[in-house]
Amino acid sequence: MTATARRRAARDGDRQVDTAHLLHSLLESDRRVWDFLDGGSPQAGRLLGYLVQRSIGYGLRWQGTVEDSGAIPLAAAGEQPGAAPRWSQAAVAALDLALRRAHLRGRQRAEGVDLFAGLVADGECRAAEVLERAGVDRERLAGRLGVRGESGDTPVTA
């Protein structure tokens, strides 16, 4: 799933693999994540629509920009032309939260739902913006996933 997000960012010409890339990959690859969104609901359809529009260059205008949700201080770019996109700081925070959730369950590897919780926990990331624009109640979803607060460094439950 992370490889799919990285390929999507590179294909789209984005400078970073961000939380919206991760969300798109999760929805395509993990049925449990889709179920948390009530997969047949109108919001789920709109959500996928926003992500598809973004991947073809329409909709939310993020292409070529840097995601900074404030989850981790923005690092200096050090990017090289033609290099593979790096992970946004918000994506790194979401991946870190996913791994912490897995460790709380005694697992070495995070599952898609863990990463989804990491994306939902940060109310300022691009994935959260896409969720909210699609009409998904992010706070309610955070409660269902067992995350609280607005950032990836908040308490988590297994």
XYZ file of N, CA and C in Angstrom:
474
model
N 0.811 -1.173 0.000
C 0.000 0.000 0.000
C 0.865 1.251 0.000
N 1.944 1.292 0.773
C 2.820 2.464 0.738
C 3.525 2.562 -0.615
N 3.822 1.425 -1.207
C 4.445 1.437 -2.537
C 3.478 2.014 -3.568
N 2.203 1.689 -3.441
C 1.197 2.229 -4.354
C 1.098 3.745 -4.198
N 1.128 4.239 -2.965
C 1.077 5.681 -2.722
C 2.301 6.365 -3.329
N 3.465 5.757 -3.178
C 4.702 6.322 -3.739
C 4.627 6.360 -5.269
N 4.145 5.277 -5.877
C 4.009 5.247 -7.344
C 3.022 6.298 -7.831
N 1.931 6.458 -7.103
C 0.919 7.449 -7.487
C 1.524 8.857 -7.444
N 2.270 9.170 -6.409
C 2.900 10.493 -6.293
C 3.895 10.723 -7.419
N 4.707 9.715 -7.714
C 5.699 9.852 -8.792
C 5.018 10.022 -10.141
N 3.993 9.231 -10.397
C 3.256 9.315 -11.658
C 2.605 10.677 -11.835
N 2.088 11.239 -10.738
C 1.403 12.520 -10.790
C 2.365 13.703 -10.813
N 3.656 13.428 -10.627
C 4.636 14.505 -10.626
C 4.659 15.298 -9.331
N 4.163 14.708 -8.258
C 4.142 15.394 -6.967
C 5.512 15.323 -6.306
N 5.831 16.344 -5.532
C 7.120 16.405 -4.843
C 7.151 15.512 -3.615
N 5.985 15.172 -3.098
C 5.905 14.369 -1.884
C 4.834 13.298 -2.008
N 5.024 12.230 -1.249
C 3.952 11.277 -1.013
C 3.241 11.833 0.218
N 1.997 12.252 0.054
C 1.302 12.890 1.160
C 0.174 12.009 1.685
N -0.562 12.540 2.637
C -1.614 11.746 3.281
C -2.771 11.443 2.338
N -3.022 12.290 1.353
C -4.073 11.987 0.379
C -3.666 10.811 -0.503
N -2.381 10.701 -0.852
C -1.909 9.523 -1.602
C -2.123 8.259 -0.772
N -1.794 8.353 0.518
C -1.976 7.191 1.393
C -3.447 6.815 1.515
N -4.310 7.817 1.674
C -5.747 7.552 1.781
C -6.271 6.871 0.524
N -5.876 7.366 -0.637
C -6.315 6.780 -1.902
C -5.881 5.312 -1.982
N -4.642 5.042 -1.627
C -4.133 3.660 -1.670
C -4.867 2.763 -0.689
N -5.152 3.284 0.506
C -5.901 2.496 1.490
C -7.282 2.115 0.970
N -7.973 3.085 0.380
C -9.327 2.807 -0.122
C -9.318 1.779 -1.238
N -8.254 1.767 -2.023
C -8.159 0.793 -3.118
C -7.757 -0.600 -2.645
N -7.077 -0.681 -1.504
C -6.478 -1.963 -1.142
C -7.007 -2.614 0.132
N -7.749 -1.891 0.955
C -8.128 -2.446 2.252
C -9.635 -2.312 2.482
N -10.322 -3.402 2.365
C -11.779 -3.430 2.525
C -12.210 -2.980 3.920
N -11.409 -3.274 4.930
C -11.766 -2.877 6.298
C -11.817 -1.356 6.426
N -10.909 -0.663 5.742
C -10.921 0.800 5.760
C -12.186 1.307 5.090
N -12.512 0.734 3.936
C -13.715 1.116 3.201
C -14.947 0.910 4.075
N -14.975 -0.171 4.838
C -16.119 -0.457 5.707
C -16.297 0.611 6.788
N -15.195 1.176 7.302
C -15.306 2.245 8.289
C -16.000 3.468 7.708
N -15.937 3.624 6.397
C -16.579 4.753 5.726
C -17.988 4.421 5.264
N -18.490 3.254 5.637
C -19.794 2.814 5.144
C -19.765 2.846 3.622
N -18.920 1.987 3.033
C -18.604 1.952 1.619
C -19.702 2.246 0.626
N -20.954 2.015 0.947
C -22.011 2.298 -0.001
C -22.616 3.684 0.159
N -22.108 4.472 1.106
C -22.699 5.787 1.369
C -22.304 6.803 0.304
N -23.106 7.850 0.153
C -22.755 8.910 -0.810
C -21.423 9.572 -0.475
N -21.102 9.708 0.819
C -19.839 10.322 1.207
C -18.653 9.496 0.716
N -18.773 8.183 0.768
C -17.680 7.324 0.305
C -17.449 7.507 -1.186
N -18.533 7.619 -1.942
C -18.408 7.854 -3.382
C -17.775 9.203 -3.681
N -18.211 10.245 -2.946
C -17.613 11.577 -3.143
C -16.141 11.571 -2.775
N -15.798 10.861 -1.717
C -14.409 10.770 -1.276
C -13.536 10.187 -2.379
N -13.959 9.082 -2.928
C -13.192 8.471 -4.002
C -13.141 9.403 -5.218
N -14.221 10.105 -5.480
C -14.246 11.070 -6.581
C -13.216 12.171 -6.417
N -13.095 12.738 -5.216
C -12.080 13.763 -4.960
C -10.680 13.218 -5.204
N -10.443 12.006 -4.721
C -9.105 11.423 -4.865
C -8.778 11.129 -6.327
N -9.753 10.642 -7.084
C -9.527 10.376 -8.507
C -9.300 11.683 -9.255
N -10.096 12.710 -8.955
C -9.889 14.007 -9.596
C -8.486 14.524 -9.334
N -8.047 14.377 -8.123
C -6.712 14.844 -7.788
C -5.655 14.106 -8.597
N -5.837 12.792 -8.741
C -4.825 11.992 -9.433
C -4.751 12.302 -10.922
N -5.809 12.922 -11.473
C -5.750 13.291 -12.891
C -5.534 14.792 -13.067
N -5.230 15.486 -11.956
C -4.850 16.884 -12.058
C -5.958 17.891 -11.877
N -7.137 17.444 -11.433
C -8.244 18.365 -11.209
C -8.576 18.408 -9.723
N -9.593 19.154 -9.396
C -10.068 19.176 -8.017
C -9.167 19.997 -7.127
N -8.892 19.493 -5.942
C -8.073 20.212 -4.972
C -6.689 20.441 -5.563
N -6.207 21.648 -5.511
C -4.980 22.042 -6.213
C -3.743 21.898 -5.333
N -3.279 20.682 -5.186
C -2.118 20.429 -4.354
C -0.900 20.037 -5.160
N -1.073 19.691 -6.414
C 0.035 19.140 -7.187
C 1.228 20.091 -7.143
N 2.392 19.530 -6.845
C 3.621 20.294 -6.807
C 3.816 21.087 -5.530
N 2.890 20.976 -4.578
C 3.039 21.706 -3.326
C 3.438 20.759 -2.213
N 3.857 21.334 -1.099
C 4.315 20.562 0.048
C 3.216 20.518 1.093
N 2.923 19.331 1.617
C 1.925 19.185 2.688
C 2.594 19.500 4.017
N 1.974 20.382 4.787
C 2.474 20.713 6.113
C 1.292 20.892 7.040
N 0.961 19.851 7.790
C -0.170 19.928 8.708
C 0.253 20.425 10.075
N 1.565 20.568 10.288
C 2.056 20.964 11.590
C 2.289 19.782 12.513
N 2.041 18.571 12.052
C 2.223 17.383 12.885
C 3.680 17.227 13.302
N 4.587 17.554 12.404
C 6.029 17.511 12.656
C 6.582 18.767 12.007
N 7.558 19.433 12.633
C 8.114 20.623 11.984
C 8.601 20.305 10.569
N 8.298 21.211 9.647
C 8.658 21.022 8.243
C 10.171 21.022 8.097
N 10.701 19.982 7.475
C 12.145 19.864 7.269
C 12.543 20.587 5.981
N 13.786 20.937 5.893
C 14.280 21.574 4.666
C 14.209 20.584 3.533
N 13.840 21.026 2.376
C 13.637 20.142 1.211
C 14.926 19.549 0.688
N 15.754 19.334 0.296
C 16.927 18.674 -0.174
C 16.585 17.748 -1.311
N 15.632 18.150 -2.137
C 15.154 17.285 -3.204
C 16.018 17.416 -4.434
N 16.147 16.365 -5.161
C 16.902 16.367 -6.406
C 15.935 16.160 -7.559
N 16.141 16.882 -8.666
C 15.263 16.680 -9.821
C 15.270 15.214 -10.271
N 14.102 14.681 -10.543
C 13.984 13.310 -11.017
C 14.032 12.258 -9.925
N 14.281 12.671 -8.682
C 14.343 11.716 -7.574
C 12.930 11.268 -7.205
N 12.835 10.126 -6.566
C 11.535 9.636 -6.102
C 10.988 10.613 -5.065
N 9.671 10.818 -5.045
C 9.091 11.736 -4.066
C 9.385 11.273 -2.640
N 9.604 12.228 -1.773
C 9.807 11.934 -0.350
C 8.451 11.932 0.352
N 8.432 11.435 1.570
C 7.211 11.410 2.368
C 6.998 12.782 2.983
N 5.756 13.269 2.971
C 5.451 14.523 3.669
C 5.579 14.271 5.171
N 5.774 15.340 5.905
C 5.891 15.204 7.363
C 4.594 14.663 7.975
N 3.449 15.077 7.426
C 2.161 14.568 7.932
C 2.018 13.074 7.646
N 2.506 12.624 6.487
C 2.449 11.193 6.163
C 3.353 10.406 7.113
N 4.522 10.952 7.417
C 5.433 10.291 8.364
C 4.763 10.176 9.728
N 4.087 11.242 10.172
C 3.394 11.205 11.466
C 2.292 10.153 11.467
N 1.544 10.040 10.367
C 0.476 9.037 10.276
C 1.048 7.625 10.292
N 2.145 7.414 9.574
C 2.793 6.097 9.572
C 3.322 5.753 10.961
N 3.866 6.744 11.657
C 4.363 6.522 13.013
C 3.231 6.142 13.959
N 2.109 6.841 13.872
C 0.963 6.510 14.716
C 0.452 5.107 14.415
N 0.441 4.743 13.136
C -0.003 3.401 12.749
C 0.876 2.337 13.396
N 2.168 2.562 13.380
C 3.091 1.594 13.979
C 2.922 1.537 15.500
N 2.712 2.681 16.132
C 2.483 2.686 17.587
C 1.216 1.912 17.937
N 0.163 2.064 17.143
C -1.070 1.307 17.387
C -0.816 -0.192 17.262
N -0.059 -0.578 16.253
C 0.256 -1.997 16.063
C 1.045 -2.534 17.257
N 2.021 -1.756 17.719
C 2.834 -2.190 18.862
C 1.990 -2.356 20.120
N 0.982 -1.495 20.303
C 0.086 -1.637 21.451
C -0.664 -2.969 21.429
N -0.874 -3.510 20.233
C -1.532 -4.817 20.091
C -0.517 -5.955 20.080
N 0.759 -5.640 20.246
C 1.787 -6.665 20.228
C 2.207 -7.090 18.833
N 1.901 -6.271 17.846
C 2.237 -6.587 16.448
C 3.450 -5.784 16.011
N 4.223 -6.351 15.118
C 5.380 -5.658 14.562
C 5.014 -4.806 13.347
N 3.937 -5.185 12.665
C 3.524 -4.476 11.444
C 2.150 -3.862 11.633
N 2.005 -2.674 11.102
C 0.718 -1.986 11.156
C -0.195 -2.511 10.061
N -1.482 -2.436 10.299
C -2.490 -2.799 9.312
C -3.060 -1.523 8.695
N -3.831 -1.686 7.640
C -4.431 -0.540 6.967
C -5.285 0.311 7.887
N -6.035 -0.323 8.786
C -6.884 0.423 9.709
C -6.036 1.270 10.649
N -4.852 0.792 11.017
C -3.947 1.578 11.854
C -3.510 2.841 11.126
N -3.159 2.697 9.866
C -2.760 3.863 9.080
C -3.940 4.803 8.872
N -5.101 4.249 8.632
C -6.296 5.067 8.470
C -6.521 5.902 9.733
N -6.354 5.296 10.900
C -6.493 6.029 12.158
C -5.463 7.157 12.239
N -4.248 6.888 11.781
C -3.222 7.926 11.771
C -3.587 9.091 10.874
N -4.212 8.805 9.746
C -4.637 9.865 8.827
C -5.787 10.671 9.426
N -6.721 9.986 10.044
C -7.897 10.632 10.612
C -7.534 11.461 11.851
N -6.509 11.053 12.586
C -6.124 11.736 13.813
C -5.618 13.152 13.569
N -5.032 13.407 12.415
C -4.465 14.724 12.109
C -5.492 15.543 11.326
N -6.210 16.392 12.011
C -7.268 17.182 11.390
C -6.784 18.229 10.413
N -5.478 18.441 10.312
C -4.935 19.459 9.421
C -4.271 18.878 8.178
N -4.251 17.567 8.039
C -3.570 16.963 6.887
C -4.494 16.938 5.671
N -3.922 16.658 4.515
C -4.695 16.634 3.274
C -5.751 15.540 3.273
N -5.442 14.402 3.850
C -6.437 13.325 3.908
C -7.661 13.790 4.694
N -7.438 14.498 5.806
C -8.561 15.010 6.602
C -9.366 16.025 5.799
N -8.684 16.868 5.028
C -9.385 17.845 4.195
C -10.264 17.150 3.158
N -9.737 16.102 2.542
C -10.514 15.360 1.545
C -11.718 14.690 2.218
N -11.497 14.083 3.367
C -12.602 13.449 4.091
C -13.703 14.461 4.389
N -13.314 15.612 4.904
C -14.304 16.612 5.277
C -15.023 17.190 4.062
N -14.305 17.423 2.963
C -14.952 17.944 1.748
C -15.937 16.929 1.174
N -15.691 15.658 1.414
C -16.593 14.615 0.925
C -17.792 14.427 1.855
N -17.808 15.158 2.966
C -18.940 15.069 3.886
C -18.786 14.015 4.964
N -17.580 13.477 5.137
C -17.331 12.487 6.180
C -17.139 13.225 7.499
N -17.820 12.802 8.545
C -17.662 13.384 9.873
C -16.376 12.804 10.475
N -15.298 13.567 10.362
C -13.988 13.081 10.775
C -13.929 12.823 12.282
N -14.571 13.657 13.076
C -14.560 13.458 14.529
C -15.268 12.152 14.909
N -16.391 11.894 14.282
C -17.130 10.638 14.539
C -16.288 9.448 14.109
N -15.669 9.579 12.934
C -14.807 8.517 12.423
C -13.630 8.282 13.364
N -13.048 9.360 13.881
C -11.930 9.237 14.831
C -12.369 8.447 16.064
N -13.581 8.725 16.532
C -14.105 7.983 17.678
C -14.257 6.499 17.374
N -14.758 6.179 16.198
C -14.926 4.771 15.809
C -13.580 4.063 15.689
N -12.553 4.823 15.285
C -11.214 4.240 15.115
C -10.409 4.240 16.404
N -10.906 4.911 17.435
C -10.213 4.943 18.713
C -9.077 5.947 18.771
N -9.194 7.046 18.041
C -8.199 8.110 18.134
C -8.890 9.362 18.640
N -8.132 10.191 19.332
C -8.683 11.449 19.845
C -7.757 12.576 19.456
N -8.314 13.758 19.341
C -7.515 14.947 19.140
C -7.276 15.266 17.691
N -6.404 16.240 17.483
C -6.168 16.803 16.156
C -4.815 16.436 15.579
N -3.964 15.716 16.288
C -2.654 15.445 15.719
C -2.252 14.004 15.956
N -1.248 13.582 15.230
C -0.772 12.204 15.305
C -0.108 11.849 16.608
N 0.187 12.839 17.491
C 0.854 12.502 18.739
C -0.127 12.436 19.897
N -1.396 12.197 19.598
C -2.418 12.079 20.614
C -2.510 10.645 21.103
N -3.186 10.432 22.225
C -3.339 9.060 22.716
C -4.017 8.168 21.679
N -3.623 6.923 21.659
C -4.221 5.965 20.731
C -4.699 4.765 21.510
N -5.646 4.051 20.932
C -6.100 2.807 21.535
C -5.879 1.692 20.546
N -5.738 0.510 21.061
C -5.483 -0.653 20.185
C -6.757 -1.160 19.594
